[in-house]
GROMACS .gro file of C-alpha atoms in nm:
model
   48
    1UNK     CA    1  -0.333   1.788  -2.798
    2UNK     CA    2  -0.595   2.006  -2.641
    3UNK     CA    3  -0.577   2.074  -2.264
    4UNK     CA    4  -0.907   1.888  -2.215
    5UNK     CA    5  -0.754   1.575  -2.369
    6UNK     CA    6  -0.451   1.602  -2.140
    7UNK     CA    7  -0.677   1.634  -1.834
    8UNK     CA    8  -0.874   1.329  -1.943
    9UNK     CA    9  -0.553   1.129  -1.989
   10UNK     CA   10  -0.427   1.229  -1.644
   11UNK     CA   11  -0.760   1.135  -1.481
   12UNK     CA   12  -0.766   0.801  -1.666
   13UNK     CA   13  -0.408   0.727  -1.560
   14UNK     CA   14  -0.491   0.805  -1.196
   15UNK     CA   15  -0.800   0.584  -1.204
   16UNK     CA   16  -0.597   0.301  -1.356
   17UNK     CA   17  -0.326   0.341  -1.091
   18UNK     CA   18  -0.562   0.320  -0.791
   19UNK     CA   19  -0.594  -0.062  -0.772
   20UNK     CA   20  -0.217  -0.112  -0.797
   21UNK     CA   21  -0.152   0.149  -0.528
   22UNK     CA   22  -0.412  -0.007  -0.297
   23UNK     CA   23  -0.256  -0.351  -0.352
   24UNK     CA   24   0.090  -0.216  -0.265
   25UNK     CA   25  -0.042  -0.048   0.052
   26UNK     CA   26  -0.219  -0.369   0.155
   27UNK     CA   27   0.097  -0.577   0.098
   28UNK     CA   28   0.307  -0.328   0.295
   29UNK     CA   29   0.051  -0.317   0.577
   30UNK     CA   30   0.034  -0.697   0.611
   31UNK     CA   31   0.412  -0.729   0.593
   32UNK     CA   32   0.446  -0.472   0.869
   33UNK     CA   33   0.183  -0.645   1.084
   34UNK     CA   34   0.348  -0.985   1.031
   35UNK     CA   35   0.688  -0.852   1.136
   36UNK     CA   36   0.534  -0.695   1.448
   37UNK     CA   37   0.367  -1.026   1.538
   38UNK     CA   38   0.692  -1.214   1.480
   39UNK     CA   39   0.882  -0.969   1.701
   40UNK     CA   40   0.627  -1.011   1.980
   41UNK     CA   41   0.646  -1.391   1.955
   42UNK     CA   42   1.027  -1.383   1.984
   43UNK     CA   43   1.012  -1.206   2.320
   44UNK     CA   44   1.037  -1.445   2.616
   45UNK     CA   45   0.728  -1.435   2.841
   46UNK     CA   46   0.747  -1.164   3.104
   47UNK     CA   47   0.990  -0.943   2.911
   48UNK     CA   48   0.725  -0.753   2.715
   0.00000   0.00000   0.00000
């Protein structure tokens, strides 16, 4: 394989990976936000 072909494959693989990575980040972000909200709701009023 020529180096140009390898570069093209790497670029294609990165482009294909972007949506999956963004989805993972979004899932992690929402999970983190939900756990923060849950923790705040568990605190009795006045103890924050």
